[in-house]
mmCIF file of C-alpha atoms in Angstrom:
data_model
loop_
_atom_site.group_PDB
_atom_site.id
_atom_site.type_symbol
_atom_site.label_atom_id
_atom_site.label_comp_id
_atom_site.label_asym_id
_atom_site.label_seq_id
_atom_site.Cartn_x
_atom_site.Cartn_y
_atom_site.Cartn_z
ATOM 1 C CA UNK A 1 65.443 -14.400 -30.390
ATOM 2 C CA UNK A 2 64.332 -14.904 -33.960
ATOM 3 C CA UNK A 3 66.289 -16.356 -36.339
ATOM 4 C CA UNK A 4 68.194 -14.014 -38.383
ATOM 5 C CA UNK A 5 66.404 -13.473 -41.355
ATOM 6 C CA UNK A 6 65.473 -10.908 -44.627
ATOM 7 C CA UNK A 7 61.919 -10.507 -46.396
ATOM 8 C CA UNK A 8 59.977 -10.922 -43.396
ATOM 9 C CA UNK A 9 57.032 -8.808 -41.905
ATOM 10 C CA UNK A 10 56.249 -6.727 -39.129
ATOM 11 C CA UNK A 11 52.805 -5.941 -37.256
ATOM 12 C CA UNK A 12 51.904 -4.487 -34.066
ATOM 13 C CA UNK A 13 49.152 -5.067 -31.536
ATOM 14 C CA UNK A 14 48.529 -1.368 -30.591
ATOM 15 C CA UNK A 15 46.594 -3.076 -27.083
ATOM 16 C CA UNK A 16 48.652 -4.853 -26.122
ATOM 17 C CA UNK A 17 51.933 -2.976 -27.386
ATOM 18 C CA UNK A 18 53.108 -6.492 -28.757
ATOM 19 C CA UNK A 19 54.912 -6.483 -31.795
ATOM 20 C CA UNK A 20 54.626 -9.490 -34.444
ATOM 21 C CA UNK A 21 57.500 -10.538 -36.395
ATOM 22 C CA UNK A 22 55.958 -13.125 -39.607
ATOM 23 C CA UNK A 23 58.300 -15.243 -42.246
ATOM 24 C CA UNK A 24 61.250 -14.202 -43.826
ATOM 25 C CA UNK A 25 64.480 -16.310 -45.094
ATOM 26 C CA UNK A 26 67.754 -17.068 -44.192
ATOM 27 C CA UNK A 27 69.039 -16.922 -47.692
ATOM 28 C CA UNK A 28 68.560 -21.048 -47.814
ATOM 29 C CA UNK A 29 65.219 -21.612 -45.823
ATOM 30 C CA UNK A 30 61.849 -20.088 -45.435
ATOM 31 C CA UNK A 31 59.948 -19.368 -42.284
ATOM 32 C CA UNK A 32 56.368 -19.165 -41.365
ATOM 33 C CA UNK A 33 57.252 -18.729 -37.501
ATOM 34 C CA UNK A 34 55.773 -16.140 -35.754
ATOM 35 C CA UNK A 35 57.765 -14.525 -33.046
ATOM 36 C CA UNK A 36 56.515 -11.522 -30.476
ATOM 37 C CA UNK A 37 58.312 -8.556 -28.888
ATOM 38 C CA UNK A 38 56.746 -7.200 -26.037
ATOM 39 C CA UNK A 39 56.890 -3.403 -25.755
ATOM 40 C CA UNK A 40 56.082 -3.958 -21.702
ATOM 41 C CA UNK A 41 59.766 -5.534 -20.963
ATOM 42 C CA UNK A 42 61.485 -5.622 -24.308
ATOM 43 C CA UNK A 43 61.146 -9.500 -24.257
ATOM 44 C CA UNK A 44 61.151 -12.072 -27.202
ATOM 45 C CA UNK A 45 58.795 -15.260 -27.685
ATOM 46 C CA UNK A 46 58.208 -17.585 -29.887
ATOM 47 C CA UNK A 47 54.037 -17.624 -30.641
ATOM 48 C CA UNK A 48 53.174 -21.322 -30.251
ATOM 49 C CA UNK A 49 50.117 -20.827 -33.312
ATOM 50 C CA UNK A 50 47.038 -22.387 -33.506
ATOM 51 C CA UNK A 51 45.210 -23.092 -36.505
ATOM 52 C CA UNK A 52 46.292 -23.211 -40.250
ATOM 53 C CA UNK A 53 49.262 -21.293 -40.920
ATOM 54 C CA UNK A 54 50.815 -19.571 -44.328
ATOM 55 C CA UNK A 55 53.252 -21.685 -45.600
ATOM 56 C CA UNK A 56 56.696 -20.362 -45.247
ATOM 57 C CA UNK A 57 57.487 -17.370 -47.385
ATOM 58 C CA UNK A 58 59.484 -14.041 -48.017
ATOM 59 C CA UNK A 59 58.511 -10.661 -49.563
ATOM 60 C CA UNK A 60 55.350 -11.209 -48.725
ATOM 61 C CA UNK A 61 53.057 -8.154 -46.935
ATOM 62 C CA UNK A 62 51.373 -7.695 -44.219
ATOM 63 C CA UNK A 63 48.798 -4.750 -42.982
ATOM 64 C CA UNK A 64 47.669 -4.650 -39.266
ATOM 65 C CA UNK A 65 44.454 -4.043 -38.206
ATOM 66 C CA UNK A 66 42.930 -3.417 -34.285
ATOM 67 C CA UNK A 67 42.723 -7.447 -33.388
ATOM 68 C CA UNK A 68 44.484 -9.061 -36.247
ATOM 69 C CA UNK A 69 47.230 -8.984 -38.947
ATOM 70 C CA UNK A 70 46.560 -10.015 -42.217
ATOM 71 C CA UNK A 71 49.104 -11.913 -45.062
ATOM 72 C CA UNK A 72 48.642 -11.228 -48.970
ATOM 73 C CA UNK A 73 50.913 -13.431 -51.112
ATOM 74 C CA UNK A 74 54.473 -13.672 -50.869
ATOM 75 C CA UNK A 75 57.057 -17.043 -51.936
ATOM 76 C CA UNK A 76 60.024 -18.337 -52.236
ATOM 77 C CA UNK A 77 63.595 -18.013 -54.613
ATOM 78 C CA UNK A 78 61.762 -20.216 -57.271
ATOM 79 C CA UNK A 79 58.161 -19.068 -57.139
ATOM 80 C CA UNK A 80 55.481 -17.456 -55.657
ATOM 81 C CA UNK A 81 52.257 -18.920 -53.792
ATOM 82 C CA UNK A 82 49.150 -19.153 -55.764
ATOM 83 C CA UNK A 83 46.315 -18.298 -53.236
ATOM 84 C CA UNK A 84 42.342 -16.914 -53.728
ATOM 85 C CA UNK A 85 42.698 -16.287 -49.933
ATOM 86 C CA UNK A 86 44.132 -14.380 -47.265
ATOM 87 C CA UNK A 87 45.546 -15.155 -44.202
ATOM 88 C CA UNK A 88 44.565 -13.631 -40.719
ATOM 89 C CA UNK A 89 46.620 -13.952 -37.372
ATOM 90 C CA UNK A 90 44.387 -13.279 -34.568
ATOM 91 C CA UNK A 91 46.218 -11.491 -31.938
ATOM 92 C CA UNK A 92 44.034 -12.602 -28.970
ATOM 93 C CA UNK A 93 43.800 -15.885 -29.673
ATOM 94 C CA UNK A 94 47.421 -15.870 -31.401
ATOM 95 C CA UNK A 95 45.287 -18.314 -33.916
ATOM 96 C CA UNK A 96 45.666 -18.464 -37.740
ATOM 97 C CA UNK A 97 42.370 -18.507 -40.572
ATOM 98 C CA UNK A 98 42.022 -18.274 -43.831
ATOM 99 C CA UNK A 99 39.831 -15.571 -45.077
ATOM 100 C CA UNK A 100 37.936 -16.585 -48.602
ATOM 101 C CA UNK A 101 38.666 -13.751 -51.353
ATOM 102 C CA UNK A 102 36.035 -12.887 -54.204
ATOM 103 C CA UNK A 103 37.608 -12.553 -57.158
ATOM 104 C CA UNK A 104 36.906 -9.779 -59.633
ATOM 105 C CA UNK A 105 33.953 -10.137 -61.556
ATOM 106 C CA UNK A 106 35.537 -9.017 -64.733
ATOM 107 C CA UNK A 107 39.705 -9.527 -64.463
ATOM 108 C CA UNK A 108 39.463 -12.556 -61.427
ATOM 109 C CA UNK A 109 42.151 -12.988 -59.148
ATOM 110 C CA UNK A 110 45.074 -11.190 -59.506
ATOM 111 C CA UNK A 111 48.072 -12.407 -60.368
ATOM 112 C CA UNK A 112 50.360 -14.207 -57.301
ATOM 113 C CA UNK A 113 53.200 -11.845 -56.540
ATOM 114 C CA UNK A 114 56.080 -11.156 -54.034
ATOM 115 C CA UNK A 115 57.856 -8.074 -53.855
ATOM 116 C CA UNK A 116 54.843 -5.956 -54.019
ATOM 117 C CA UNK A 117 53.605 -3.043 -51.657
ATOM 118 C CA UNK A 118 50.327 -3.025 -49.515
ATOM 119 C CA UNK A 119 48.401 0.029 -48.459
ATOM 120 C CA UNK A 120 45.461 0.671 -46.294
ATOM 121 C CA UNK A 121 43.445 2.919 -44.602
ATOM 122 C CA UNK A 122 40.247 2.823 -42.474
ATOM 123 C CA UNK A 123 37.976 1.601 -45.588
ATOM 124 C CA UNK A 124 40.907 -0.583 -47.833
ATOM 125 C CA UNK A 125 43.825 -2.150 -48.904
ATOM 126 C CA UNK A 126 45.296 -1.443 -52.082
ATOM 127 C CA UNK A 127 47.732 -3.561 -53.542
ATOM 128 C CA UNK A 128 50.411 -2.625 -56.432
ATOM 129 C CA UNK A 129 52.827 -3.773 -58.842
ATOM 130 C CA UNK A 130 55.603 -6.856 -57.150
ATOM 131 C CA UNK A 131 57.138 -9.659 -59.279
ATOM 132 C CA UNK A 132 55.393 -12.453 -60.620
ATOM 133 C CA UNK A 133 56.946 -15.572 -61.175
ATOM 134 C CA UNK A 134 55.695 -17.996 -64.038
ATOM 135 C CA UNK A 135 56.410 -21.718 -64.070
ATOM 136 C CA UNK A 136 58.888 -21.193 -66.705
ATOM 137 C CA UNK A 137 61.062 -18.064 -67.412
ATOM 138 C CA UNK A 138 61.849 -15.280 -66.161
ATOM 139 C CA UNK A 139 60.381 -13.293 -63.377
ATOM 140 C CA UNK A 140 57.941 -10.370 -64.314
ATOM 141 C CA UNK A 141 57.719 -6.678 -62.956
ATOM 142 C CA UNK A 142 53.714 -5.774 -62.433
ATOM 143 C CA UNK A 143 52.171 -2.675 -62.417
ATOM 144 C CA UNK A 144 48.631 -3.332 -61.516
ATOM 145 C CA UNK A 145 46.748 -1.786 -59.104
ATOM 146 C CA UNK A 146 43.966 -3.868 -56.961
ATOM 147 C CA UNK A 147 41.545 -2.853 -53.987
ATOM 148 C CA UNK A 148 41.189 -5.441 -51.218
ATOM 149 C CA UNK A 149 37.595 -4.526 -49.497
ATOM 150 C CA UNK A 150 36.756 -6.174 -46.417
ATOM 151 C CA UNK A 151 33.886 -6.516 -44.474
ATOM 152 C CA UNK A 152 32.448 -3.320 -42.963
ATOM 153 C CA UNK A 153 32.785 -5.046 -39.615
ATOM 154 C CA UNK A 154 35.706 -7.154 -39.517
ATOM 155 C CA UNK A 155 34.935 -10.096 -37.059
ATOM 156 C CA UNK A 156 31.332 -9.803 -39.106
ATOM 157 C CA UNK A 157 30.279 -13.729 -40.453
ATOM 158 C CA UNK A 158 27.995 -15.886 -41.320
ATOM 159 C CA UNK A 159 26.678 -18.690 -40.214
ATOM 160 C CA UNK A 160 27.536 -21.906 -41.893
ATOM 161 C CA UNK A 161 25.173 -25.088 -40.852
ATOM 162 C CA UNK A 162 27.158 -27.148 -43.335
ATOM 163 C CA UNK A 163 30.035 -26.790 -40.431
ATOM 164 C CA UNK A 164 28.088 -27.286 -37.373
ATOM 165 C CA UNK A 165 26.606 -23.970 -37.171
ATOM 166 C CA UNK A 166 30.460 -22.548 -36.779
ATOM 167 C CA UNK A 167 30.823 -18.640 -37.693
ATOM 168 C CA UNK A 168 32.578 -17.997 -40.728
ATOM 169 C CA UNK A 169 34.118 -14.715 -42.004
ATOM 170 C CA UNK A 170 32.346 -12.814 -45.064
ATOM 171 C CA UNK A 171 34.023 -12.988 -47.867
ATOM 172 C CA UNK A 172 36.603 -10.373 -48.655
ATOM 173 C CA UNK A 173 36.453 -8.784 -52.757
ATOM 174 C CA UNK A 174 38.993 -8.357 -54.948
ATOM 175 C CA UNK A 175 38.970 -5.114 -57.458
ATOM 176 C CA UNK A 176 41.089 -4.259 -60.088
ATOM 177 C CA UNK A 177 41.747 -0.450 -60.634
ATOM 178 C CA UNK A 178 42.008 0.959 -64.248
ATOM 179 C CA UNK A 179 45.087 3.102 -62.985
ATOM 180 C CA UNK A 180 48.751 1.337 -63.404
ATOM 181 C CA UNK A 181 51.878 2.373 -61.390
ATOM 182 C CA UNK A 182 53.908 4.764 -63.133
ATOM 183 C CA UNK A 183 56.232 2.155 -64.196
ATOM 184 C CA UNK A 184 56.083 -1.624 -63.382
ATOM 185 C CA UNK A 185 58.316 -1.883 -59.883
ATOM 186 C CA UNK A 186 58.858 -4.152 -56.975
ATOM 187 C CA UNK A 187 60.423 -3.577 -54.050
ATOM 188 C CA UNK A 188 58.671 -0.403 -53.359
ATOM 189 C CA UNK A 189 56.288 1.033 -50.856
ATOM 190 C CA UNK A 190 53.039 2.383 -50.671
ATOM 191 C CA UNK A 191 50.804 4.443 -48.080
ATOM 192 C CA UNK A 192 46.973 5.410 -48.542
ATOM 193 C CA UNK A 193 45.538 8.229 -46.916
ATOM 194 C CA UNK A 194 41.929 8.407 -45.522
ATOM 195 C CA UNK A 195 40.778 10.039 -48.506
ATOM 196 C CA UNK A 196 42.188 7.543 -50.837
ATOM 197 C CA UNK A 197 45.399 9.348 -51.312
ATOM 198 C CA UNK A 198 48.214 6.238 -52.927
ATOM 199 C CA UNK A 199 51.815 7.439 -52.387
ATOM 200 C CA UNK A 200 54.575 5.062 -54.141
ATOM 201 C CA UNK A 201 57.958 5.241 -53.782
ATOM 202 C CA UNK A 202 61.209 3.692 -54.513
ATOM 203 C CA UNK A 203 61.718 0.048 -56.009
ATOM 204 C CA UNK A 204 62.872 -1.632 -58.897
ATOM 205 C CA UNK A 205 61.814 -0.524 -61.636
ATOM 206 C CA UNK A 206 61.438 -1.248 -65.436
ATOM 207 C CA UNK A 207 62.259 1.694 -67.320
ATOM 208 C CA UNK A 208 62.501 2.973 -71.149
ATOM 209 C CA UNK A 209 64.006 0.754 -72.860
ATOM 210 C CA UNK A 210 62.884 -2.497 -70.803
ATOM 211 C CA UNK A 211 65.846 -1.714 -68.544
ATOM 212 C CA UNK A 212 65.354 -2.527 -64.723
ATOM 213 C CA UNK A 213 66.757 0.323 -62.283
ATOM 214 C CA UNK A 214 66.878 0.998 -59.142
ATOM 215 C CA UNK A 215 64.982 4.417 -58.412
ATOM 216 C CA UNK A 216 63.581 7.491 -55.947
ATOM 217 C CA UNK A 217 60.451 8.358 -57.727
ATOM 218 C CA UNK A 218 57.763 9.180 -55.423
ATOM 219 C CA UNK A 219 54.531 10.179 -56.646
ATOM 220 C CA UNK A 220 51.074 9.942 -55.287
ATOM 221 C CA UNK A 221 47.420 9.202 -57.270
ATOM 222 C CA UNK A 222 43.755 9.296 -55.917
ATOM 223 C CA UNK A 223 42.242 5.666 -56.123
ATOM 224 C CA UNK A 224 38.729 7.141 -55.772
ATOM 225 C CA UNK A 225 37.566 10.864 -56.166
ATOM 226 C CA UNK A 226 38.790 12.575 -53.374
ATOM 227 C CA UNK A 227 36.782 15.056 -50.685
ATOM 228 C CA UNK A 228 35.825 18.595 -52.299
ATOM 229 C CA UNK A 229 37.869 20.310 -49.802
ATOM 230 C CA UNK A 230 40.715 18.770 -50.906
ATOM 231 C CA UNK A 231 40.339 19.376 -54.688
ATOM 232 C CA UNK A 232 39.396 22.656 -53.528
ATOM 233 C CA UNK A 233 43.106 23.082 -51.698
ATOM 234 C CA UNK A 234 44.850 21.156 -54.530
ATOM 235 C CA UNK A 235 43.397 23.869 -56.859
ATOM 236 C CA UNK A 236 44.449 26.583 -54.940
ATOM 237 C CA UNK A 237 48.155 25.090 -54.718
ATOM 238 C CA UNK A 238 48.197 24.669 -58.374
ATOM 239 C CA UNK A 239 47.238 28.589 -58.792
ATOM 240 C CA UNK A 240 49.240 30.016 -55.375
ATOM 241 C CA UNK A 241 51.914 27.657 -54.853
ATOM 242 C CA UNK A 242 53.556 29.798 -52.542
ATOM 243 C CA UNK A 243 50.437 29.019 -49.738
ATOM 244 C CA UNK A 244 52.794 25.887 -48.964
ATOM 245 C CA UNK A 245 55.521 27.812 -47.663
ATOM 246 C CA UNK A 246 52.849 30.262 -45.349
ATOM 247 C CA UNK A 247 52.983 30.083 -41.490
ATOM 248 C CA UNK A 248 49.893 29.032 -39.978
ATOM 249 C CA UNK A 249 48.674 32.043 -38.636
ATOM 250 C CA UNK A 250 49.350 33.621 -41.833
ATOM 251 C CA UNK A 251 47.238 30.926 -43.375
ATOM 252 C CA UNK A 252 44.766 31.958 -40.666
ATOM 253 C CA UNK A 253 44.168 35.589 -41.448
ATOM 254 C CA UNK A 254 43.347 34.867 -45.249
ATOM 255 C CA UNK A 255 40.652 32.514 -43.679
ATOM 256 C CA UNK A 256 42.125 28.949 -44.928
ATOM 257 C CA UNK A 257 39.935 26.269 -42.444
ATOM 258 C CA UNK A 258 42.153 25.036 -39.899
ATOM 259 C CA UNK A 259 42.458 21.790 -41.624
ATOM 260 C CA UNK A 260 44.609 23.203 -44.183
ATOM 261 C CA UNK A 261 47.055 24.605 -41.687
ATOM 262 C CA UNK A 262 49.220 21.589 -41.101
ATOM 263 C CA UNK A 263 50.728 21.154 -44.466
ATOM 264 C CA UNK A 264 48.728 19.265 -46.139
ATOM 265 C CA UNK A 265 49.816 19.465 -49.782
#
């Protein structure tokens, strides 16, 4: 079994219906152990890794793709981990890389974090808000909002004859949003819908007054300009609220597309 622990991560292998446990702390000691549930038999391991590995961490994130998971920042009590890449943890091969990171032509990197939230969808991640830590002083609440964009293809690489013709991945690109969270927060969560749809909730949160409080604010922003059809139903929610709360085949007979029949809101 794992070692009990807080602030670690979770990712599943959806082929192989293994789940991934990553990190986390004891309260005293940091992890970068990687430990495997199997779905098949309800069976723990310990993944003997290959490769070169995070170093051990907490409150870091994680978002799971098809063949891999990959790691964006994280740290420890005292401080966080200043990185320009990300990690990947290749299920097949139960290998670690390091994935190079563009930075943003016009803001660079952003700023190492823990605490933060993670999103993605079929074409992203977005990243927002989490606690940076400076070398001296106190710890400080973000609100920024960044897009991660990886390659279209994600095994696609180059070839590198400065290391022996070995395939190397394309470079991943930073992008910082104009948007801001609501209110700078960590310890939330985030989801993005396929058309871009960021949904926050929860955290701590600095409020009026520069007061940090705990808090059940949810509310959602587009990080890119959403489908037509979906302005279009947005608009007509705005003007009929009351569609909401209509049965389907009520929604039917005033000719709504089926799309719009599942609650989408």
């Amino acid at each position: 079994l794992p070692t009990p622990v807080y602030g670690h991560s979770m990712a599943i292998d959806a082929i192989n219906q293994d789940v991934y446990v990553f990190g986390g702390t004891t309260g005293h000691e940091y992890s970068n152990d990687v430990h495997s549930l199997s779905l098949a038999d309800n069976t723990w391991s310990m993944v003997e890794c290959t490769g070169t590995p995070p170093a051990p961490r907490y409150s870091h994130r994680v978002v799971a793709c098809l063949e891999c998971f990959y790691v964006v920042f994280g740290g420890t009590g005292p401080a966080v981990h200043v990185e320009k890449q990300i990690y990947r943890f290749q299920y097949s091969t139960q290998r670690w890389s390091t994935h190079p990171c563009n930075a943003d032509e016009r803001h660079g990197y952003p700023l190492p974090r823990r605490s933060h939230a993670l999103a993605s969808n079929s074409q992203c991640i977005v990243m927002c808000g989490g606690e940076f830590v400076p070398e001296e002083g106190a710890a400080v609440a973000l609100d920024d909002i960044w897009r991660l964009e990886l390659p279209a293809v994600p095994l696609q690489a180059a070839l590198d004859d400065s290391l022996g013709g070995r395939f190397v991945p394309m470079p991943a690109e930073w992008r910082k949003l104009p948007a801001h969270l609501k209110q700078p927060s960590f310890f939330h969560t985030a989801v993005l819908s396929e058309s871009n749809c960021l949904c926050v909730f929860g955290g701590n949160a600095v409020v009026a007054g520069g007061l940090l409080k705990r808090v059940n604010d949810c509310y959602h922003m587009y990080i890119d300009i959403p489908p037509l059809a979906e302005m279009a139903w947005h608009c007509l929610n705005s003007a009929f609220p009351w569609l909401r709360n209509l049965p389907s085949d009520e929604l039917r007979q005033i000719g709504l597309p089926p799309v719009y029949r599942v609650g989408l809101t």
